Short mmCIF file of C-alpha atoms (C1' of nucleotides) in Angstrom, two decimals:
data_model
loop_
_atom_site.label_atom_id
_atom_site.label_comp_id
_atom_site.label_asym_id
_atom_site.label_seq_id
_atom_site.Cartn_x
_atom_site.Cartn_y
_atom_site.Cartn_z
CA UNK B 66 17.51 9.24 -5.21
CA UNK B 67 15.40 8.21 -2.27
CA UNK B 68 11.67 8.58 -2.12
CA UNK B 69 10.67 10.88 0.67
CA UNK B 70 8.04 8.49 1.89
CA UNK B 71 10.86 6.56 3.37
CA UNK B 72 12.50 9.51 5.05
CA UNK B 73 9.18 10.86 6.22
CA UNK B 74 9.29 10.86 9.94
CA UNK B 75 12.95 11.85 9.81
CA UNK B 76 12.77 15.07 7.88
CA UNK B 77 12.28 17.01 11.09
CA UNK B 78 15.16 15.17 12.70
CA UNK B 79 17.46 16.03 9.83
CA UNK B 80 16.63 19.70 10.07
CA UNK B 81 17.07 19.73 13.85
CA UNK B 82 20.47 18.09 13.49
CA UNK B 83 21.62 20.95 11.30
CA UNK B 84 20.40 23.44 13.88
CA UNK B 85 22.12 21.79 16.85
CA UNK B 86 25.23 23.94 16.73
CA UNK B 87 24.03 27.13 15.12
CA UNK B 88 20.89 28.77 13.76
CA UNK B 89 20.29 28.49 10.05
CA UNK B 90 17.68 29.16 7.42
CA UNK B 91 15.82 27.27 4.71
CA UNK B 92 18.00 27.73 1.73
CA UNK B 93 21.17 26.83 3.60
CA UNK B 94 19.71 23.79 5.27
CA UNK B 95 18.46 22.61 1.94
CA UNK B 96 21.94 22.94 0.47
CA UNK B 97 23.62 21.26 3.39
CA UNK B 98 21.31 18.26 3.16
CA UNK B 99 22.06 17.95 -0.51
CA UNK B 100 25.79 18.12 0.12
CA UNK B 101 25.91 15.91 3.19
CA UNK B 102 24.08 13.15 1.36
CA UNK B 103 25.93 13.55 -1.95
CA UNK B 104 22.66 14.43 -3.64
CA UNK B 105 21.19 11.14 -2.52
CA UNK B 106 18.48 13.03 -0.76
CA UNK B 107 17.12 16.37 -1.77
CA UNK B 108 14.51 17.84 0.49
CA UNK B 109 11.84 19.64 -1.48
CA UNK B 110 11.36 23.31 -0.71
CA UNK B 111 7.76 22.87 0.32
CA UNK B 112 8.65 19.95 2.55
CA UNK B 113 11.32 22.02 4.23
CA UNK B 114 9.29 25.14 4.80
CA UNK B 115 6.26 23.24 5.99
CA UNK B 116 8.52 21.38 8.41
CA UNK B 117 9.65 24.76 9.74
CA UNK B 118 6.07 25.83 10.33
CA UNK B 119 5.20 22.56 12.00
CA UNK B 120 8.23 22.55 14.26
CA UNK B 121 7.74 26.16 15.17
CA UNK B 122 4.19 25.50 16.30
CA UNK B 123 5.46 22.46 18.17
CA UNK B 124 7.96 24.67 19.94
CA UNK B 125 10.99 22.81 18.58
CA UNK B 126 12.43 25.83 16.81
CA UNK B 127 12.13 29.61 16.99
CA UNK B 128 12.23 32.07 14.12
CA UNK B 129 14.10 35.36 13.95
CA UNK B 130 15.14 37.63 11.08
CA UNK B 131 18.76 37.83 10.09
CA UNK B 132 20.50 41.03 9.04
CA UNK B 133 23.00 39.79 6.46
CA UNK B 134 21.51 39.41 3.03
CA UNK B 135 22.36 38.67 -0.52
CA UNK B 136 18.93 38.16 -1.90
CA UNK B 137 15.57 38.10 -0.21
CA UNK B 138 15.79 38.54 3.59
CA UNK B 139 16.25 35.31 5.46
CA UNK B 140 14.28 33.83 8.28
CA UNK B 141 16.63 32.12 10.66
CA UNK B 142 15.63 29.32 12.96
CA UNK B 143 17.11 28.39 16.30
CA UNK B 144 16.57 25.08 18.04
CA UNK B 145 14.85 25.17 21.45
CA UNK B 146 15.34 22.90 24.44
CA UNK B 147 12.19 21.07 23.47
CA UNK B 148 13.68 20.69 20.01
CA UNK B 149 16.89 19.20 21.38
CA UNK B 150 14.99 16.82 23.50
CA UNK B 151 12.77 15.78 20.61
CA UNK B 152 15.87 15.29 18.50
CA UNK B 153 17.40 13.08 21.14
CA UNK B 154 14.26 10.97 21.32
CA UNK B 155 14.28 10.51 17.58
CA UNK B 156 17.89 9.38 17.68
CA UNK B 157 17.06 6.76 20.26
CA UNK B 158 13.99 5.72 18.33
CA UNK B 159 16.09 5.36 15.24
CA UNK B 160 18.04 2.46 16.70
CA UNK B 161 14.85 0.56 17.31
CA UNK B 162 13.40 1.46 13.95
CA UNK B 163 16.50 0.27 12.20
CA UNK B 164 16.48 -3.05 14.03
CA UNK B 165 12.80 -3.53 13.29
CA UNK B 166 13.10 -2.82 9.59
CA UNK B 167 16.20 -4.93 9.20
CA UNK B 168 14.34 -8.00 10.37
CA UNK B 169 12.46 -7.72 7.10
CA UNK B 170 15.35 -6.96 4.83
CA UNK B 171 17.35 -9.61 3.00
CA UNK B 172 20.84 -8.40 2.24
CA UNK B 173 22.40 -8.82 -1.19
CA UNK B 174 22.47 -11.80 -3.51
CA UNK B 175 19.20 -13.45 -2.91
CA UNK B 176 18.06 -15.14 -6.08
CA UNK B 177 16.19 -18.40 -5.80
CA UNK B 178 13.12 -17.93 -3.71
CA UNK B 179 10.69 -20.09 -5.66
CA UNK K 12 6.58 1.30 20.27
CA UNK K 13 7.49 2.93 17.00
CA UNK K 14 5.42 5.49 15.22
CA UNK K 15 4.30 4.25 11.88
CA UNK K 16 5.28 7.45 10.18
CA UNK K 17 8.79 6.21 10.38
CA UNK K 18 8.07 2.77 9.04
CA UNK K 19 5.84 4.20 6.34
CA UNK K 20 7.46 3.35 3.09
CA UNK K 21 8.50 -0.01 4.52
CA UNK K 22 5.17 -1.46 5.49
CA UNK K 23 4.77 -2.97 2.05
CA UNK K 24 8.29 -4.33 2.20
CA UNK K 25 7.63 -6.01 5.53
CA UNK K 26 4.54 -7.71 4.21
CA UNK K 27 6.29 -8.86 1.05
CA UNK K 28 9.10 -10.32 3.12
CA UNK K 29 6.62 -12.50 4.95
CA UNK K 30 5.19 -13.69 1.65
CA UNK K 31 8.52 -14.58 0.06
CA UNK K 32 8.42 -18.24 1.01
CA UNK K 33 4.74 -18.97 1.29
CA UNK K 34 1.34 -17.35 0.87
CA UNK K 35 -0.27 -15.93 3.96
CA UNK K 36 -3.19 -13.82 5.10
CA UNK K 37 -3.81 -10.67 7.09
CA UNK K 38 -4.29 -11.96 10.56
CA UNK K 39 -1.26 -14.21 10.40
CA UNK K 40 1.00 -11.56 8.94
CA UNK K 41 -0.10 -9.17 11.60
CA UNK K 42 0.79 -11.70 14.29
CA UNK K 43 4.14 -12.54 12.73
CA UNK K 44 5.14 -8.90 12.59
CA UNK K 45 4.23 -8.48 16.23
CA UNK K 46 6.23 -11.55 17.18
CA UNK K 47 9.25 -10.91 14.97
CA UNK K 48 9.65 -7.43 16.39
CA UNK K 49 8.91 -8.40 20.01
CA UNK K 50 5.90 -6.10 19.95
CA UNK K 51 8.11 -3.19 19.02
CA UNK K 52 6.06 -2.67 15.95
CA UNK K 53 2.40 -3.51 15.59
CA UNK K 54 0.91 -2.92 12.20
CA UNK K 55 -2.61 -1.60 12.50
CA UNK K 56 -5.32 -3.67 10.86
CA UNK K 57 -6.39 -0.90 8.55
CA UNK K 58 -2.83 -0.23 7.51
CA UNK K 59 -2.34 -3.88 6.73
CA UNK K 60 -5.48 -4.40 4.74
CA UNK K 61 -5.10 -1.21 2.79
CA UNK K 62 -1.55 -2.28 1.97
CA UNK K 63 -2.98 -5.52 0.57
CA UNK K 64 -5.37 -3.61 -1.67
CA UNK K 65 -2.64 -1.27 -2.85
CA UNK K 66 -0.17 -4.02 -3.58
CA UNK K 67 -2.78 -6.10 -5.30
CA UNK K 68 -3.60 -3.26 -7.65
CA UNK K 69 0.12 -2.71 -8.18
CA UNK K 70 0.44 -6.35 -9.15
CA UNK K 71 2.81 -7.19 -6.30
CA UNK K 72 0.53 -9.77 -4.75
CA UNK K 73 -2.40 -11.94 -5.81
CA UNK K 74 -5.39 -12.94 -3.72
CA UNK K 75 -7.00 -16.35 -3.48
CA UNK K 76 -9.39 -17.91 -0.97
CA UNK K 77 -8.17 -20.57 1.39
CA UNK K 78 -10.20 -23.59 2.38
CA UNK K 79 -9.09 -24.21 5.98
CA UNK K 80 -10.93 -22.10 8.47
CA UNK K 81 -11.44 -21.59 12.11
CA UNK K 82 -13.36 -18.40 11.96
CA UNK K 83 -14.24 -16.16 9.07
CA UNK K 84 -12.88 -17.40 5.72
CA UNK K 85 -9.40 -16.13 4.94
CA UNK K 86 -8.11 -14.33 1.92
CA UNK K 87 -4.63 -15.55 1.17
CA UNK K 88 -2.07 -13.55 -0.72
CA UNK K 89 0.78 -14.80 -2.86
CA UNK K 90 3.71 -12.68 -3.96
CA UNK K 91 4.18 -12.19 -7.72
CA UNK K 92 7.38 -11.77 -9.70
CA UNK K 93 6.77 -8.04 -9.79
CA UNK K 94 6.39 -8.18 -6.03
CA UNK K 95 9.70 -9.99 -5.59
CA UNK K 96 11.41 -7.51 -7.78
CA UNK K 97 9.88 -4.57 -5.92
CA UNK K 98 10.95 -6.17 -2.65
CA UNK K 99 14.49 -6.50 -3.91
CA UNK K 100 14.58 -2.86 -4.95
CA UNK K 101 13.39 -1.79 -1.54
CA UNK K 102 16.11 -3.84 0.11
CA UNK K 103 18.72 -2.11 -1.99
CA UNK K 104 17.14 1.26 -1.35
CA UNK K 105 17.22 0.54 2.36
CA UNK K 106 21.01 0.58 2.47
CA UNK K 107 21.06 4.07 1.00
CA UNK K 108 18.24 5.29 3.18
CA UNK K 109 20.02 4.05 6.27
CA UNK K 110 23.24 5.76 5.32
CA UNK K 111 21.45 9.00 4.55
CA UNK K 112 19.53 9.09 7.81
CA UNK K 113 22.53 8.12 9.89
CA UNK K 114 24.38 11.20 8.73
CA UNK K 115 21.87 13.13 10.80
CA UNK K 116 21.82 10.92 13.85
CA UNK K 117 24.08 11.44 16.81
CA UNK K 118 24.64 8.23 18.72
CA UNK K 119 24.33 8.08 22.49
CA UNK K 120 25.68 10.39 25.15
CA UNK K 121 25.44 13.76 23.61
CA UNK K 122 24.83 16.34 26.29
CA UNK K 123 26.43 19.70 25.92
CA UNK K 124 25.42 21.28 22.69
CA UNK K 125 24.99 24.87 23.75
"C1'" DA Y 147 17.45 47.26 -17.83
"C1'" DT Y 148 17.23 42.58 -17.05
"C1'" DA Y 149 18.64 38.14 -15.98
"C1'" DA Y 150 20.27 35.17 -12.43
"C1'" DT Y 151 20.43 33.78 -7.84
"C1'" DT Y 152 18.86 33.73 -3.31
"C1'" DA Y 153 14.92 33.05 -0.26
"C1'" DC Y 154 10.41 32.34 1.00
"C1'" DT Y 155 5.01 31.94 0.58
"C1'" DT Y 156 0.46 30.38 -0.85
"C1'" DT Y 157 -2.72 27.13 -2.51
"C1'" DA Y 158 -4.33 22.89 -3.79
"C1'" DT Y 159 -3.82 18.00 -4.08
"C1'" DC Y 160 -2.50 13.31 -2.94
"C1'" DA Y 161 -0.99 9.03 -0.66
"C1'" DG Y 162 -0.87 6.43 3.18
"C1'" DA Y 163 -1.87 5.78 8.19
"C1'" DT Y 164 -5.39 5.42 11.48
"C1'" DG Y 165 -9.64 5.42 14.52
"C1'" DA Y 166 -14.23 3.86 14.90
"C1'" DA Y 167 -17.39 0.84 13.89
"C1'" DG Y 168 -19.36 -3.03 11.94
"C1'" DT Y 169 -19.82 -7.74 9.57
"C1'" DA Y 170 -19.08 -12.80 9.22
"C1'" DC Y 171 -17.90 -17.28 10.69
"C1'" DG Y 172 -16.67 -21.16 13.88
"C1'" DA Y 173 -15.85 -23.05 18.49
"C1'" DC Y 174 -17.10 -23.74 22.94
"C1'" DA Y 175 -19.14 -22.97 27.62
"C1'" DG Y 176 -23.22 -22.99 30.27
"C1'" DC M 50 -29.47 -23.32 21.69
"C1'" DT M 51 -27.84 -18.92 23.20
"C1'" DG M 52 -24.16 -16.03 24.24
"C1'" DT M 53 -19.51 -14.93 24.18
"C1'" DC M 54 -14.82 -15.33 22.48
"C1'" DG M 55 -11.45 -15.43 18.93
"C1'" DT M 56 -10.55 -15.27 14.13
"C1'" DA M 57 -10.69 -12.48 9.89
"C1'" DC M 58 -11.94 -8.85 7.15
"C1'" DT M 59 -14.48 -4.38 5.46
"C1'" DT M 60 -16.15 0.35 5.20
"C1'" DC M 61 -15.92 5.09 6.10
"C1'" DA M 62 -14.25 9.25 7.54
"C1'" DT M 63 -10.33 11.89 8.97
"C1'" DC M 64 -5.58 13.45 9.56
"C1'" DT M 65 -0.69 14.26 8.64
"C1'" DG M 66 2.93 15.19 5.88
"C1'" DA M 67 4.85 15.38 1.10
"C1'" DT M 68 4.69 17.71 -3.13
"C1'" DA M 69 3.55 20.21 -7.48
"C1'" DA M 70 2.64 24.66 -9.32
"C1'" DA M 71 2.95 29.16 -9.11
"C1'" DG M 72 4.14 33.43 -7.43
"C1'" DT M 73 6.63 37.17 -4.64
"C1'" DA M 74 10.70 39.77 -3.00
"C1'" DA M 75 15.33 41.26 -2.60
"C1'" DT M 76 20.20 41.56 -4.13
"C1'" DT M 77 24.00 40.93 -7.38
"C1'" DA M 78 25.95 40.25 -11.96
"C1'" DT M 79 25.77 41.57 -17.09
#
DNA sequence: ATAATTACTTTATCAGATGAAGTACGACAG
DNA sequence: CTGTCGTACTTCATCTGATAAAGTAATTAT
């Protein structure tokens, strides 16, 4: 399981990705992240819902209430144009980030460094 | 230039990498990161020095004073065994992190999503 | 009834990044 | 011998985002 400090800065991106094709809501997004990553990353509830609030006030997503229920009423979120464009930026940034970090990573089988 | 929120969680790893083969000090590490990444990532002074403090108290590095100077006396840091082992863990973790994040990244040329 | 599941909220706390500002030392130009 | 530049580090205050703890609200299953 990955520490979220590492993912931090990409939590929003992950959520936006799952909203690209259709609106969704907290509980579902949470489940989809768990599934997509084979439980390697589980976004905490509070992280998720505070990301919603943040992105809503940033204008990246918009809330609306859904009608279907089986449990407490859901709040759905829809990605906005600003959200798509932010998502795109983050994807481009990712390439650079990855290259940067990998300059400092030694892959496999390094033993004798003394 | 990359936002440090993204790198967060790997700042310590980057510093440890630069200490693997020889002790070093703040100013030099800062410069080497700038150079190695072609200015794509510049670690802020305060980030760097607070990372030193943190890693020292975690037992990942040890401080000692250098003799050579051309300016204010330097504080050198040397990586410990615990530091090497933490570094190795982070390298292994990186592979997983990368895979996780990339499940949520769409590469290049995505236009029509509506 | 009540337990389980779904779904979300509130509050408080913490770690780590960062800006602003300052200190300390040596080298070197005028 | 004074001032500035570059090196090297420190202190302090603030902010963002993650997270733990706890609670609320609605529906379905037992």
